[in-house]
mmCIF file of C-alpha atoms in Angstrom:
data_model
loop_
_atom_site.group_PDB
_atom_site.id
_atom_site.type_symbol
_atom_site.label_atom_id
_atom_site.label_comp_id
_atom_site.label_asym_id
_atom_site.label_seq_id
_atom_site.Cartn_x
_atom_site.Cartn_y
_atom_site.Cartn_z
ATOM 1 C CA MET A 27 138.565 141.945 30.850
ATOM 2 C CA HIS A 28 138.815 140.526 34.306
ATOM 3 C CA VAL A 29 140.038 137.353 32.729
ATOM 4 C CA GLU A 30 144.160 137.533 32.666
ATOM 5 C CA THR A 31 143.703 139.533 35.808
ATOM 6 C CA THR A 32 141.800 136.327 37.615
ATOM 7 C CA ARG A 33 144.146 134.190 35.982
ATOM 8 C CA GLY A 34 147.193 136.676 37.142
ATOM 9 C CA ALA A 35 146.258 137.279 40.706
ATOM 10 C CA ARG A 36 143.657 134.666 41.284
ATOM 11 C CA LYS A 37 145.247 131.490 40.141
ATOM 12 C CA GLU A 38 148.346 131.589 42.110
ATOM 13 C CA GLU A 39 146.210 132.188 45.150
ATOM 14 C CA PHE A 40 142.868 130.403 43.943
ATOM 15 C CA PRO A 41 143.275 128.127 40.847
ATOM 16 C CA ASP A 42 140.162 126.331 41.151
ATOM 17 C CA ALA A 43 138.319 129.066 41.786
ATOM 18 C CA SER A 44 140.043 131.022 38.686
ATOM 19 C CA MET A 45 138.334 128.712 36.202
ATOM 20 C CA LEU A 46 135.266 128.481 37.731
ATOM 21 C CA LEU A 47 135.173 131.936 37.466
ATOM 22 C CA VAL A 48 136.688 132.107 34.229
ATOM 23 C CA LEU A 49 133.978 129.796 32.751
ATOM 24 C CA LEU A 50 131.147 131.669 34.389
ATOM 25 C CA PRO A 51 131.460 134.717 33.900
ATOM 26 C CA ASP A 52 133.249 133.872 30.627
ATOM 27 C CA GLY A 53 129.630 133.782 28.576
ATOM 28 C CA ARG A 54 128.389 136.902 29.819
ATOM 29 C CA TRP A 55 132.298 138.960 28.376
ATOM 30 C CA ARG A 56 131.963 137.807 25.341
#
């Protein structure tokens, strides 16, 4: 799951982008 990697690595650098990436592709992963 890329969600964990995005929140762990991207959240600190890009908290806003992390939420967008999780929301947009979230439907595809689920």
